[in-house]
Amino acid sequence: MLIVMKQEATENDVARVCEVITELGFVPHPMPGESRTAIGITGNPGAIDPTHFADLPGVAEAIRVTKPYKLVSRDLKHDDTIVRVGDVEIGGDEFAIIAGPCAVETPEQTMEIAEIVAATGVKLFRGGAFKPRTSPYSFQGHGKRGLEILADVRAATGLKIVTEVLDTETADLVEEYADVLQIGARNMQNFSLLRRIGQTRKPVMLKRGMSATLEEFLLAAEYIMAEGNYNVIMCERGVRTFADHTRNTLDLSIVPAVQHRSHLPIIVDPSHGTGKRHKVIPMARAAAAAGADGIMVEVHNHPEKAWSDGPQALLPEMFKQLVADVQAIHKVVAAASRPLAIL
Amino acid sequence: MLIVMKQEATENDVARVCEVITELGFVPHPMPGESRTAIGITGNPGAIDPTHFADLPGVAEAIRVTKPYKLVSRDLKHDDTIVRVGDVEIGGDEFAIIAGPCAVETPEQTMEIAEIVAATGVKLFRGGAFKPRTSPYSFQGHGKRGLEILADVRAATGLKIVTEVLDTETADLVEEYADVLQIGARNMQNFSLLRRIGQTRKPVMLKRGMSATLEEFLLAAEYIMAEGNYNVIMCERGVRTFADHTRNTLDLSIVPAVQHRSHLPIIVDPSHGTGKRHKVIPMARAAAAAGADGIMVEVHNHPEKAWSDGPQALLPEMFKQLVADVQAIHKVVAAASRPLAIL
Amino acid sequence: MLIVMKQEATENDVARVCEVITELGFVPHPMPGESRTAIGITGNPGAIDPTHFADLPGVAEAIRVTKPYKLVSRDLKHDDTIVRVGDVEIGGDEFAIIAGPCAVETPEQTMEIAEIVAATGVKLFRGGAFKPRTSPYSFQGHGKRGLEILADVRAATGLKIVTEVLDTETADLVEEYADVLQIGARNMQNFSLLRRIGQTRKPVMLKRGMSATLEEFLLAAEYIMAEGNYNVIMCERGVRTFADHTRNTLDLSIVPAVQHRSHLPIIVDPSHGTGKRHKVIPMARAAAAAGADGIMVEVHNHPEKAWSDGPQALLPEMFKQLVADVQAIHKVVAAASRPLAIL
Amino acid sequence: MLIVMKQEATENDVARVCEVITELGFVPHPMPGESRTAIGITGNPGAIDPTHFADLPGVAEAIRVTKPYKLVSRDLKHDDTIVRVGDVEIGGDEFAIIAGPCAVETPEQTMEIAEIVAATGVKLFRGGAFKPRTSPYSFQGHGKRGLEILADVRAATGLKIVTEVLDTETADLVEEYADVLQIGARNMQNFSLLRRIGQTRKPVMLKRGMSATLEEFLLAAEYIMAEGNYNVIMCERGVRTFADHTRNTLDLSIVPAVQHRSHLPIIVDPSHGTGKRHKVIPMARAAAAAGADGIMVEVHNHPEKAWSDGPQALLPEMFKQLVADVQAIHKVVAAASRPLAIL
């Protein structure tokens, strides 16, 4: 059920509807839009009688939701969601770029790369302190020490920190340090973690699982939003297919597909999506052209010495060129009216 | 590194080698085999100097391990591992059958199905108390109440309980009730959960992830074993492909592939693997013929009323027939000498 | 449109219906079943008025076909189709085994393998004279010379010959020599070739394309049948997926899926389906258990010297064991009543 | 084997090397580059003794080729190949656009769409006269009549015609009418057809098969080139994966992958690649940004009445906007130096 308020509805009207929803034992999710507010309802086991709302002041209509997701849907909120990380916007007019090393290795390496990133005008820094690794014997990240290094980078450069939260046990710790909490592909359906992160109000970047369908991807975001955290950024990072010329197959068509169904911003990670440097640049450009709201790329000053994923890290000069390219392409796309994507 | 002991090595010899490994700051994993014991070493950042072990009494040789996994490997333990659940063996001569409803719904439904299962001579009962669901709005299982119902079933029928552990938060609770802890496909690379379950000594059934490669599957088991829990049962449950005539594509070739590389038992779940009743029976038979150590199937007395996955649940009479079929096929395969599979 | 005749309808009644169909400008396909005959109609651009047939003697009913395929469908012909190759039946009570080398290499090699095959009681021999090869520079088969060698094998051993027809140019030639015309996976949607082979009356073995859905697979058979050749044997040989532990992922669930929808027999090729000898045996057994009507396997007396696909060829003694295994498993499945598969 | 000539080598020197290759019983393939000529050799069963060439005038070096393909490789020809269709270039500085309806339906529909296409300045027109269809009962194209309609379009508008050649039987006919011969995805490994088209000298557009790897795609082109037709344009059109939000998964990463290994131009078909109009525009832009040499899109004046694939056809005004977009993006990419893609 979805309550759409009239354009002239007051804050009091919205509050009253939320109250009624709460009294019924359900959870209201008000989503202010540019012209009017809609209120999603979760927690109801089945259909709700719309007459509960029909006569409340300010209510335009009560709509039954037939899609499996509600809060992520454009039906609930027509306008694009802009997620704010300090003064940086993701999903707004600017093309968001997140860059940095795969893993925090040493304070020196991290700071050097951060300076390269900051020098290009990019404002979001990535780096893993907790690393999900296929083998129990691989480097698993520096943990808390890594988070401290990232905090030092922030203090020194003003860059905002995007870093992965691996599990509920370390969620408090990561939440304390990070500006954006990243949920990795392997955890896209770790529902306990999704719920836990739904309880913070910090922005979340949710990576698509390796074989997740569009619906599963949207429902994973719904898990987070159902807990009240509406600051979700979707992220395509490649899926598993038979193709063997890249590590994963970057599925850029998910960008217009997500935008078609959801108001949430979506970015693309061409580094994990391809696994090879010479494909990262063309695919990052392609992401911008496909209408993505941003990209996340790995940059390393000495990729040949990187502790993980060196072959996909960009060299500093490549990265600088890439920043210019994607901004120029983003301008073309923005001018050509993104609404076309939402036909 | 892998220390192979001489056939005549004593328990003291083994203990001494373990002591040396511990003194070096690493973790020893002794694996007794039929004719001799091997000792895996984990916790070492790189190669270990074999001369540490060369002169210890009872040591036959110290072998460098070049595969990314160690403890799951047949190189470490040549004989098949038999996982014991009370007096039931998985990986031994008998073909193991785990059956029951997808979810614990009501005490009556659960008990009725359990009686059907027990009447066929099957000794392992499945039923979900904590259910991983794609949508946050779907039935998520009865939780603790579900576990209590399962405990009542065990008390009444003697059936051993196989049930899913969804997260580290509820792991203690599930461990208290379950005889076998199931890790679901979505959690195959939930490394924190794998480590937590590695710390119990209860048998674990590890389901293959929806797009997991053989190596990733084995390394997930390695995460559990590296913590000291060697009672791991692998489980194929279908993978994601383009094919749309089944919910997932059951990849039975993983059975000989796992047996070729690992000493761990492997079973097959044709219910989730196909999603449709009329394919469950042929694929269950095929699993037995492919050399699997067992199957897990869903049975329901009223599948049309099942709260989840009704279309894949077998009716009681079908299930009874199936039990007879797979045992007959298992006999053919066993007589034809399984070793052929490990050429 | 599908005309179902009454049980007591005479041959004359069937002939009269066919005549009417022909007069309307369409093509009749009478399919005699155990209890009654159905007549498929092709060549019609859209729906046909059923009143054309309602009053003809012997007509039980005229049914509109809503599936995209007609002649392959169990709706048209309820009984299993048995394809006869001389006195060998595929789709009947016996489990059909086709064995031989990947390619005809030399007269000696071919004859030696044929003798091994014949000695086990197997009656169908495979061997490629025209080979589809990914590279233009690989051995492309001996062509006509290869067919002559196969004819010599038939003359000497009585084995029936199954061999691939690669294109319409060589179709006449292959048709002259072969007992069963094999259409390879790469040609499953070579529609001109399908139509050409539809014009012979020799049995055809149609391999599933590497990424063919069930519907595409059935429609490829429909192309052949629409030309009047009803002797089609379906063959699963593995599909392309992300999984890298086998060359292809053998999708045995297609066996009950084809049997559910179609009356055509289906066999399995575990040699191409896995690409590795130690997986061929378990998967061949699994094919029998899944209810397949037969298997096709590669056998070689000196696989290490084979000109193509040596690693998947069975050694003679393995093959002998396998023949015994699959027949024993087939007996179990047959006794357990195959109809269960067609629930 | 690959003979690289010195920069100062004369035409006579090249001719002499070709002569020697021919005398040895092999086939020479001279490929002039900007600074020097290389000569590929095919038809040799194995390695060739390089001393045959070492002392010939103008020879710089004889290089053993270790990749499975030769003529498509950048090792043989470093400079990008430009395929010329009249005065239109594919693979040069301009971004090539091929547009038109899926199928030639009527003379009026075809001409109307052609005029829309021509009005945007686009010079290449697509339209199917022979249509590969999954069902034998679907519209298969107008055949020769369709080709005549296309010839009329060319005469009236000056547009060059790109149309599919389905089989060797109709190859002569299609060759007579078409400016570019399209080989469809289903025929990518129809080796007889590839060889036949290798014998014309008309440009060929080779679509990637639905589950073709990079190597198979390049080897299909090699089949054509080995017959002497070097005018091959590669075309990505989406591959089969588990993802269900698009008809196929457009794999844009194949663009830099092909450019990295081969000198051949590559274009992208986002219409078949996505199957839905609202995804065609973003993916066409993304193709340009990924560095593709062009796109092929479907345009229809009345998509709701199209005989096939209406939902993916662009409306005229959308198409016009798209042409502007992709040219603007192509300019950004060209300025940013494509060589980066070939690192």
Coordinates of N, CA and C in Angstrom, one line a residue, chain A residues 174-287:
Chain A
V174 N 33.0 0.1 11.7 CA 33.1 0.7 10.4 C 32.2 1.9 10.3
E175 N 31.1 1.8 10.9 CA 30.1 2.9 10.9 C 30.8 4.2 11.5
E176 N 31.6 3.9 12.5 CA 32.2 5.0 13.2 C 33.2 5.8 12.3
Y177 N 33.8 5.1 11.4 CA 34.9 5.7 10.6 C 34.4 6.1 9.2
A178 N 33.5 5.3 8.6 CA 33.2 5.5 7.2 C 32.2 6.6 6.9
D179 N 32.3 7.2 5.7 CA 31.3 8.2 5.3 C 30.2 7.5 4.5
V180 N 30.7 6.5 3.7 CA 29.8 5.6 3.0 C 30.1 4.2 3.3
L181 N 29.1 3.4 3.7 CA 29.3 2.0 4.0 C 29.1 1.2 2.7
Q182 N 30.1 0.4 2.3 CA 29.9 -0.4 1.1 C 29.5 -1.8 1.5
I183 N 28.5 -2.3 0.9 CA 28.2 -3.8 1.0 C 28.6 -4.5 -0.2
G184 N 29.4 -5.5 -0.1 CA 30.0 -6.1 -1.2 C 29.1 -7.1 -1.9
A185 N 29.5 -7.5 -3.1 CA 28.7 -8.4 -3.9 C 28.3 -9.7 -3.2
R186 N 29.3 -10.3 -2.5 CA 29.0 -11.5 -1.8 C 28.0 -11.4 -0.7
N187 N 27.8 -10.2 -0.2 CA 26.9 -9.9 0.9 C 25.6 -9.3 0.5
M188 N 25.3 -9.3 -0.8 CA 24.1 -8.6 -1.3 C 22.9 -9.3 -0.7
Q189 N 23.0 -10.6 -0.4 CA 21.8 -11.2 0.2 C 22.1 -11.7 1.6
N190 N 23.0 -11.0 2.3 CA 23.3 -11.3 3.7 C 22.3 -10.4 4.4
F191 N 21.1 -11.0 4.6 CA 19.9 -10.2 5.0 C 20.1 -9.6 6.4
S192 N 20.8 -10.3 7.3 CA 21.1 -9.7 8.6 C 21.9 -8.5 8.5
L193 N 22.9 -8.5 7.7 CA 23.8 -7.3 7.5 C 23.0 -6.2 6.9
L194 N 22.1 -6.5 5.9 CA 21.3 -5.5 5.2 C 20.4 -4.8 6.3
R195 N 19.8 -5.6 7.2 CA 19.0 -5.0 8.2 C 19.8 -4.2 9.1
R196 N 20.9 -4.6 9.5 CA 21.8 -3.9 10.5 C 22.2 -2.5 9.8
I197 N 22.5 -2.5 8.6 CA 22.9 -1.3 7.9 C 21.7 -0.4 7.6
G198 N 20.5 -1.0 7.5 CA 19.3 -0.3 7.4 C 19.0 0.6 8.7
Q199 N 19.7 0.2 9.8 CA 19.4 1.0 11.0 C 20.4 2.2 11.2
T200 N 21.4 2.3 10.4 CA 22.2 3.5 10.4 C 21.5 4.5 9.5
R201 N 22.0 5.7 9.6 CA 21.5 6.7 8.6 C 22.6 7.1 7.7
K202 N 23.7 6.5 7.7 CA 24.8 6.8 6.8 C 24.5 6.2 5.4
P203 N 25.0 6.9 4.4 CA 24.8 6.4 3.0 C 25.4 5.0 2.9
V204 N 24.8 4.2 2.1 CA 25.2 2.8 1.8 C 25.4 2.6 0.3
M205 N 26.5 2.0 0.0 CA 26.7 1.6 -1.4 C 26.5 0.1 -1.5
L206 N 25.5 -0.3 -2.2 CA 25.1 -1.8 -2.3 C 25.5 -2.3 -3.6
K207 N 26.5 -3.3 -3.6 CA 27.0 -3.9 -4.8 C 26.1 -5.0 -5.3
R208 N 25.9 -5.1 -6.6 CA 25.1 -6.2 -7.1 C 25.8 -7.5 -6.9
G209 N 25.1 -8.5 -6.5 CA 25.6 -9.9 -6.4 C 26.0 -10.5 -7.7
M210 N 26.9 -11.4 -7.7 CA 27.5 -11.9 -8.9 C 26.5 -12.6 -9.8
S211 N 25.4 -13.0 -9.3 CA 24.4 -13.6 -10.2 C 23.0 -13.1 -9.8
A212 N 23.0 -11.9 -9.4 CA 21.7 -11.3 -8.9 C 20.9 -10.8 -10.1
T213 N 19.6 -11.1 -10.1 CA 18.7 -10.5 -11.1 C 18.4 -9.1 -10.7
L214 N 17.8 -8.3 -11.6 CA 17.4 -7.0 -11.3 C 16.4 -7.0 -10.0
E215 N 15.5 -7.9 -10.0 CA 14.5 -7.9 -8.9 C 15.2 -8.2 -7.6
E216 N 16.1 -9.1 -7.6 CA 16.9 -9.5 -6.3 C 17.7 -8.3 -5.9
F217 N 18.3 -7.6 -6.8 CA 19.1 -6.4 -6.5 C 18.2 -5.3 -5.8
L218 N 17.1 -5.1 -6.4 CA 16.2 -4.0 -5.9 C 15.7 -4.5 -4.5
L219 N 15.4 -5.8 -4.4 CA 14.9 -6.2 -3.1 C 15.9 -6.2 -2.0
A220 N 17.2 -6.3 -2.4 CA 18.2 -6.2 -1.4 C 18.2 -4.7 -0.8
A221 N 18.1 -3.8 -1.8 CA 18.0 -2.4 -1.3 C 16.7 -2.2 -0.5
E222 N 15.7 -2.9 -0.8 CA 14.4 -2.7 -0.1 C 14.6 -3.2 1.4
Y223 N 15.4 -4.2 1.6 CA 15.7 -4.7 3.0 C 16.3 -3.5 3.8
I224 N 17.3 -2.8 3.2 CA 17.9 -1.6 3.9 C 16.9 -0.5 4.1
M225 N 16.1 -0.2 3.1 CA 15.2 0.9 3.2 C 14.0 0.6 4.2
A226 N 13.6 -0.7 4.2 CA 12.5 -1.1 5.1 C 12.9 -0.8 6.6
E227 N 14.2 -0.7 6.9 CA 14.6 -0.4 8.2 C 14.7 1.1 8.4
G228 N 14.5 1.9 7.4 CA 14.5 3.3 7.5 C 15.7 4.1 7.0
N229 N 16.7 3.4 6.4 CA 17.8 4.1 5.8 C 17.5 4.2 4.3
Y230 N 17.2 5.4 3.9 CA 16.9 5.6 2.5 C 18.0 6.1 1.6
N231 N 19.2 6.1 2.2 CA 20.4 6.6 1.5 C 21.2 5.5 0.8
V232 N 20.5 4.9 -0.1 CA 21.1 3.7 -0.8 C 21.6 4.1 -2.2
I233 N 22.8 3.7 -2.5 CA 23.4 3.9 -3.8 C 23.6 2.5 -4.4
M234 N 23.0 2.2 -5.5 CA 23.2 0.9 -6.1 C 24.6 0.9 -6.9
C235 N 25.2 -0.3 -7.0 CA 26.4 -0.3 -7.7 C 26.6 -1.6 -8.6
E236 N 26.7 -1.5 -9.9 CA 26.9 -2.6 -10.8 C 28.4 -2.9 -10.8
R237 N 28.8 -4.2 -10.6 CA 30.2 -4.5 -10.6 C 30.6 -5.7 -11.4
G238 N 29.6 -6.1 -12.3 CA 29.9 -7.2 -13.2 C 29.3 -8.5 -12.6
V239 N 28.9 -9.4 -13.5 CA 28.2 -10.6 -13.2 C 29.0 -11.8 -13.8
R240 N 28.6 -13.0 -13.3 CA 29.2 -14.2 -13.7 C 28.6 -14.7 -15.0
T241 N 29.4 -14.9 -16.0 CA 28.9 -15.5 -17.3 C 29.9 -16.4 -17.8
F242 N 29.6 -17.0 -18.9 CA 30.6 -17.9 -19.6 C 31.8 -17.2 -20.1
A243 N 31.7 -15.9 -20.4 CA 32.7 -15.1 -21.1 C 34.0 -15.1 -20.2
D244 N 35.1 -15.3 -20.9 CA 36.4 -15.4 -20.2 C 37.4 -14.4 -20.5
H245 N 37.0 -13.4 -21.3 CA 38.0 -12.3 -21.6 C 38.0 -11.2 -20.5
T246 N 37.1 -11.3 -19.6 CA 37.1 -10.4 -18.5 C 36.8 -11.2 -17.2
R247 N 37.2 -10.7 -16.0 CA 37.0 -11.4 -14.8 C 35.5 -11.6 -14.6
N248 N 34.7 -10.5 -14.8 CA 33.3 -10.6 -14.7 C 32.7 -9.9 -16.0
T249 N 31.5 -10.1 -16.3 CA 30.9 -9.4 -17.4 C 30.1 -8.2 -16.9
L250 N 30.6 -7.0 -17.2 CA 30.0 -5.7 -16.7 C 28.7 -5.6 -17.5
D251 N 27.6 -5.5 -16.7 CA 26.2 -5.5 -17.3 C 25.7 -4.1 -17.2
L252 N 26.1 -3.2 -18.2 CA 25.7 -1.8 -18.1 C 24.2 -1.6 -18.3
S253 N 23.6 -2.6 -18.9 CA 22.1 -2.4 -19.2 C 21.3 -2.3 -17.9
I254 N 22.0 -2.7 -16.8 CA 21.3 -2.6 -15.5 C 21.1 -1.2 -15.1
V255 N 21.9 -0.3 -15.6 CA 21.8 1.1 -15.3 C 20.4 1.7 -15.7
P256 N 20.1 1.7 -17.0 CA 18.7 2.1 -17.4 C 17.6 1.3 -16.7
A257 N 17.9 0.0 -16.5 CA 16.9 -0.8 -15.9 C 16.6 -0.4 -14.5
V258 N 17.6 -0.1 -13.7 CA 17.4 0.4 -12.3 C 16.7 1.7 -12.4
Q259 N 17.2 2.6 -13.3 CA 16.6 4.0 -13.3 C 15.1 3.9 -13.7
H260 N 14.8 2.9 -14.5 CA 13.4 2.8 -15.0 C 12.5 2.4 -13.9
R261 N 12.9 1.6 -13.0 CA 12.1 1.1 -11.9 C 12.2 1.8 -10.6
S262 N 13.4 2.4 -10.4 CA 13.7 2.9 -9.0 C 14.2 4.3 -9.1
H263 N 14.0 5.0 -8.0 CA 14.5 6.4 -7.9 C 15.9 6.5 -7.3
L264 N 16.5 5.3 -7.0 CA 17.8 5.3 -6.3 C 18.9 5.6 -7.4
P265 N 20.0 6.2 -7.0 CA 21.1 6.4 -7.9 C 21.9 5.1 -8.1
I266 N 22.5 5.0 -9.2 CA 23.3 3.8 -9.5 C 24.7 4.2 -10.1
I267 N 25.7 3.6 -9.6 CA 27.0 3.8 -10.1 C 27.6 2.5 -10.6
V268 N 28.8 2.6 -11.2 CA 29.4 1.4 -11.8 C 30.8 1.2 -11.4
D269 N 31.2 0.0 -11.1 CA 32.6 -0.3 -10.7 C 33.3 -1.1 -11.9
P270 N 33.9 -0.4 -12.8 CA 34.5 -1.1 -13.9 C 35.8 -1.8 -13.6
S271 N 36.4 -1.5 -12.4 CA 37.6 -2.2 -12.0 C 37.4 -3.6 -11.7
H272 N 36.4 -3.9 -10.8 CA 36.1 -5.3 -10.5 C 35.3 -5.9 -11.7
G273 N 34.6 -5.0 -12.4 CA 33.8 -5.5 -13.5 C 34.6 -6.1 -14.7
T274 N 35.8 -5.7 -14.8 CA 36.6 -6.2 -15.9 C 37.9 -6.9 -15.4
G275 N 38.5 -6.4 -14.4 CA 39.7 -7.0 -13.9 C 41.0 -6.7 -14.6
K276 N 40.9 -5.9 -15.7 CA 42.1 -5.6 -16.4 C 42.1 -4.1 -16.8
R277 N 43.2 -3.5 -16.5 CA 43.4 -2.1 -16.6 C 43.0 -1.5 -18.0
H278 N 43.4 -2.2 -19.1 CA 43.1 -1.7 -20.4 C 41.6 -1.7 -20.8
K279 N 40.8 -2.4 -19.9 CA 39.4 -2.4 -20.2 C 38.7 -1.5 -19.2
V280 N 39.3 -1.1 -18.1 CA 38.7 -0.2 -17.1 C 38.3 1.2 -17.8
I281 N 39.2 1.7 -18.5 CA 39.0 3.1 -19.1 C 37.8 3.1 -20.0
P282 N 37.8 2.2 -21.1 CA 36.6 2.2 -21.9 C 35.3 2.0 -21.2
M283 N 35.4 1.1 -20.2 CA 34.1 0.7 -19.6 C 33.7 1.8 -18.6
A284 N 34.6 2.5 -18.0 CA 34.2 3.7 -17.2 C 33.6 4.7 -18.0
R285 N 34.1 5.0 -19.2 CA 33.5 5.9 -20.1 C 32.1 5.5 -20.5
A286 N 32.0 4.2 -20.8 CA 30.7 3.6 -21.2 C 29.7 3.7 -20.1
A287 N 30.1 3.6 -18.8 CA 29.2 3.7 -17.7 C 28.6 5.1 -17.7

